[in-house]
mmCIF file of C-alpha atoms in Angstrom:
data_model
loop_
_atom_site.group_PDB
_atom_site.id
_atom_site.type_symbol
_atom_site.label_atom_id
_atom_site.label_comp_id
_atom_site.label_asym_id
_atom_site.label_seq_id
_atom_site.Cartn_x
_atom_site.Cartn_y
_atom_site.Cartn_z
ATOM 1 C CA UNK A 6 9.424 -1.340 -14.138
ATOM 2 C CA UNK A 7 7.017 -3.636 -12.681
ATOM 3 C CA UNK A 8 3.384 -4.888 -13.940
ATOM 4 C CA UNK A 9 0.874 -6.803 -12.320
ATOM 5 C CA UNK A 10 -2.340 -8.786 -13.421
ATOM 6 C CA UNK A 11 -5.213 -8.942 -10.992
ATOM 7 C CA UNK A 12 -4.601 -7.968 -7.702
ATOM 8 C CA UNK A 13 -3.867 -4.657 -5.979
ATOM 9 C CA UNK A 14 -2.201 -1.478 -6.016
ATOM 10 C CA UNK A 15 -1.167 0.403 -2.937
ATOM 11 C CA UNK A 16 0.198 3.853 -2.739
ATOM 12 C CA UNK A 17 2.486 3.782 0.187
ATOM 13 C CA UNK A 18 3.123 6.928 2.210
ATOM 14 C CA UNK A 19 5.442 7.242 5.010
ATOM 15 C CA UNK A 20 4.690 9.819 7.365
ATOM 16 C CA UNK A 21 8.143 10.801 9.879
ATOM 17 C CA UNK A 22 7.724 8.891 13.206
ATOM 18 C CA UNK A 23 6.162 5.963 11.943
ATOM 19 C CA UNK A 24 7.564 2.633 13.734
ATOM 20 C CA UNK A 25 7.868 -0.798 12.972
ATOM 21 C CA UNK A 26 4.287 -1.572 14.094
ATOM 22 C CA UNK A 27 2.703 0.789 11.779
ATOM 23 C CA UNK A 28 4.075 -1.272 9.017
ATOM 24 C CA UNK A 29 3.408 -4.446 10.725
ATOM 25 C CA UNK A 30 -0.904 -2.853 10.587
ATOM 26 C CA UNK A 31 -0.543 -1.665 6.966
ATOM 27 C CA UNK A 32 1.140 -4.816 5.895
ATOM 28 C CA UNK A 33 -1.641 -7.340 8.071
ATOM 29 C CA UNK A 34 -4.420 -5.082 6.368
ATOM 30 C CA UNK A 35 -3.153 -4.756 2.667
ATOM 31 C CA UNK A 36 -2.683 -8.723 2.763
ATOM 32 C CA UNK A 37 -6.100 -9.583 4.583
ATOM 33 C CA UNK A 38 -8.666 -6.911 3.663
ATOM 34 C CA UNK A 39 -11.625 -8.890 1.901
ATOM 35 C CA UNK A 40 -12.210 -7.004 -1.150
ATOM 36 C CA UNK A 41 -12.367 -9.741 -3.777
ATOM 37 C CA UNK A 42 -16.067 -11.971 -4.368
ATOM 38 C CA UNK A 43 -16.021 -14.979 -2.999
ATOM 39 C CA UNK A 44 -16.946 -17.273 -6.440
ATOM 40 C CA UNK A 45 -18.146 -20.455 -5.055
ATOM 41 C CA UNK A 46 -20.826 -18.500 -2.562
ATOM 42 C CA UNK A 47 -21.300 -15.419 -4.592
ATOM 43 C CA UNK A 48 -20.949 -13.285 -1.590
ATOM 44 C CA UNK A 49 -19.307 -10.662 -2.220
ATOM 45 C CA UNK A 50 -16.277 -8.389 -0.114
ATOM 46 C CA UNK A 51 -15.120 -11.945 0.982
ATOM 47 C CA UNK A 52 -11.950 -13.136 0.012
ATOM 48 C CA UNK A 53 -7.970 -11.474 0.040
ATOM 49 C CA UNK A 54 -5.669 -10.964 -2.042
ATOM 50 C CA UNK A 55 -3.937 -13.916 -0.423
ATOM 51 C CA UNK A 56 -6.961 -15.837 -1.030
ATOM 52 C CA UNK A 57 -7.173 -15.619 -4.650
ATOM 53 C CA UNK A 58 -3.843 -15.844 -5.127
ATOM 54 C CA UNK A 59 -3.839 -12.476 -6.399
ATOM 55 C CA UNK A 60 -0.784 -10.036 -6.842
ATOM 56 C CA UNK A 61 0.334 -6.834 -4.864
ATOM 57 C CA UNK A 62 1.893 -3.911 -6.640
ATOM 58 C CA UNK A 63 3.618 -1.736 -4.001
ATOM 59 C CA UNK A 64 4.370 2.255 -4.773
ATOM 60 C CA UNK A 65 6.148 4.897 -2.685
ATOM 61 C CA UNK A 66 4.547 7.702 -2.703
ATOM 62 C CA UNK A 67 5.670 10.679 -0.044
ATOM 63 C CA UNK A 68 3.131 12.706 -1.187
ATOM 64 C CA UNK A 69 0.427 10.881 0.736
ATOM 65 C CA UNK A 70 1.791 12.997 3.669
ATOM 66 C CA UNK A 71 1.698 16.396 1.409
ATOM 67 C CA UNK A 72 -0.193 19.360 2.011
ATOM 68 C CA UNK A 73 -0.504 22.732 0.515
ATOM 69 C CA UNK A 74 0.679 25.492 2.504
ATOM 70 C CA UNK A 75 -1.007 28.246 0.358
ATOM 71 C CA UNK A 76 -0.345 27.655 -2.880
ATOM 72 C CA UNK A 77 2.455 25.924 -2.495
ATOM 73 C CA UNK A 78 3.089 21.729 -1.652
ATOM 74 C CA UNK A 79 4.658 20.972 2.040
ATOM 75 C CA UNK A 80 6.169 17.076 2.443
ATOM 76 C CA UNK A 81 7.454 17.869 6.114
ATOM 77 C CA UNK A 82 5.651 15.479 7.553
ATOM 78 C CA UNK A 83 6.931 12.751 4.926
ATOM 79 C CA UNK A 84 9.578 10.809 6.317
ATOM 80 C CA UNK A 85 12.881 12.113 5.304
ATOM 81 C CA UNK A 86 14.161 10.498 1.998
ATOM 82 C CA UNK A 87 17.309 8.145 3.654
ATOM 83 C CA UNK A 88 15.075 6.497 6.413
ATOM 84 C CA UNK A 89 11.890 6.442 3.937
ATOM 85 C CA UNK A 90 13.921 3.806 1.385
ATOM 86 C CA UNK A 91 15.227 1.974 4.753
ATOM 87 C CA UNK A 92 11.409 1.789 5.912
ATOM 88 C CA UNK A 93 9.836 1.247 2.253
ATOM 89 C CA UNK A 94 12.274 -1.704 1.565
ATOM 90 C CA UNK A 95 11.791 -3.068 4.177
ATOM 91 C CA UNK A 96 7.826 -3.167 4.169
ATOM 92 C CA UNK A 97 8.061 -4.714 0.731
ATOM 93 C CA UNK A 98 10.190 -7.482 1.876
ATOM 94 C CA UNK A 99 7.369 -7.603 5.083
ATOM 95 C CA UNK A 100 4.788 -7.994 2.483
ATOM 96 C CA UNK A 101 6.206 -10.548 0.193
ATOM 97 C CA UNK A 102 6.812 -13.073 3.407
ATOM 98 C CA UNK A 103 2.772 -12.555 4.238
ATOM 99 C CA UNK A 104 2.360 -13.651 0.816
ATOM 100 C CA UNK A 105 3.859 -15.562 -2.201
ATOM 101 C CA UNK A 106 7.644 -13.058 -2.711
ATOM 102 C CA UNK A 107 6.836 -13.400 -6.170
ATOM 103 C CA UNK A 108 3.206 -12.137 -6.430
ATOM 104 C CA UNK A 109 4.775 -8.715 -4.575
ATOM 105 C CA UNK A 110 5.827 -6.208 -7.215
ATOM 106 C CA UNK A 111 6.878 -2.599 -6.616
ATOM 107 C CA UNK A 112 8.578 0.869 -8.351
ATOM 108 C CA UNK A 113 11.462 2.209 -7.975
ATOM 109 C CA UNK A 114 11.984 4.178 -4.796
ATOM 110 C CA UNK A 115 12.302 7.967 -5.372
ATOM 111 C CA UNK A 116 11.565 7.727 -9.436
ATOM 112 C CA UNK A 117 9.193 9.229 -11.223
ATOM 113 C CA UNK A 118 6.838 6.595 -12.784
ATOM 114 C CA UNK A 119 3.990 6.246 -14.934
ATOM 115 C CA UNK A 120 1.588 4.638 -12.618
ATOM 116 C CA UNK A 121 -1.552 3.718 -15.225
ATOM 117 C CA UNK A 122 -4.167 1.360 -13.010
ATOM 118 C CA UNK A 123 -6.962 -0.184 -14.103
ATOM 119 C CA UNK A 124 -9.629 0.279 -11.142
ATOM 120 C CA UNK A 125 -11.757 -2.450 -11.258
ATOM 121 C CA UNK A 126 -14.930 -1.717 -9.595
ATOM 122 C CA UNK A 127 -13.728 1.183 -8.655
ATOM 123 C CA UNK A 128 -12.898 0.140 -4.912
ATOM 124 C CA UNK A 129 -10.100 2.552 -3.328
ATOM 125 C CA UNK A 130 -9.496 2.825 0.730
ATOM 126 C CA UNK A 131 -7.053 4.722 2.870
ATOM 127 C CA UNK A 132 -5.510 2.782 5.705
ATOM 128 C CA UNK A 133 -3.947 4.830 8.283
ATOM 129 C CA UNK A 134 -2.160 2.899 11.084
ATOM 130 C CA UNK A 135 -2.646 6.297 13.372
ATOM 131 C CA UNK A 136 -6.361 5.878 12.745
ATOM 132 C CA UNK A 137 -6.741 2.287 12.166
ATOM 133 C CA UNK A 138 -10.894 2.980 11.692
ATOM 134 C CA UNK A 139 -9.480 4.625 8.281
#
């Protein structure tokens, strides 16, 4: 569905109550965390995704908010499907005007994909807008 070169991948969960300002954090951090080496200085954990120009490869993914209850998965804290595709679109479209449209990629809401990544490094965070030292 959609590929990306360098850049970033970002598993996007949408927990039920989560407002327009939780996307507006998630969005401000996924665009402007400094995970990329800065080449001219060598310093590294330094420059953006925006600053390199890189891309941004966005994936729903309601099982962020899962949990086993036994043996057995629980989503209710997920958002519930209709409002999640409202919310998920419109954090994509959020995240392409931070950045070039064209340079933001993403799935298919609700689909089951073949996610394959390449984790260069590897570097992997969780950012939580209810716990925005996560």
């Amino acid at each position: 569905v959609s590929s990306i070169g360098p850049g970033i991948l970002c598993l996007i969960g949408l927990k039920d109550g989560d407002v327009e300002a939780d996307a507006e954090f998630i969005c401000r951090k996924v665009l402007n965390v400094r995970l990329f080496e800065n080449a001219e200085s060598g310093k590294a954990w330094d420059k953006s995704v925006v600053d390199k120009g890189y891309e941004v490869l966005l994936v729903s993914q309601f099982t962020l908010y899962g949990y086993l209850k036994g043996n057995k998965p629980d989503f209710h804290l997920a958002m519930p499907p209709a409002k999640a595709r409202e919310e998920y679109d419109a954090f994509v479209a959020r995240v392409r005007k931070g950045h070039k449209p064209d340079m933001v990629k993403d799935g298919v809401f609700g689909a089951k994909m073949n996610v394959q990544l390449v984790n260069d490094g590897p570097v992997t965070f969780t950012i939580d807008s209810a716990d925005p030292r996560k």
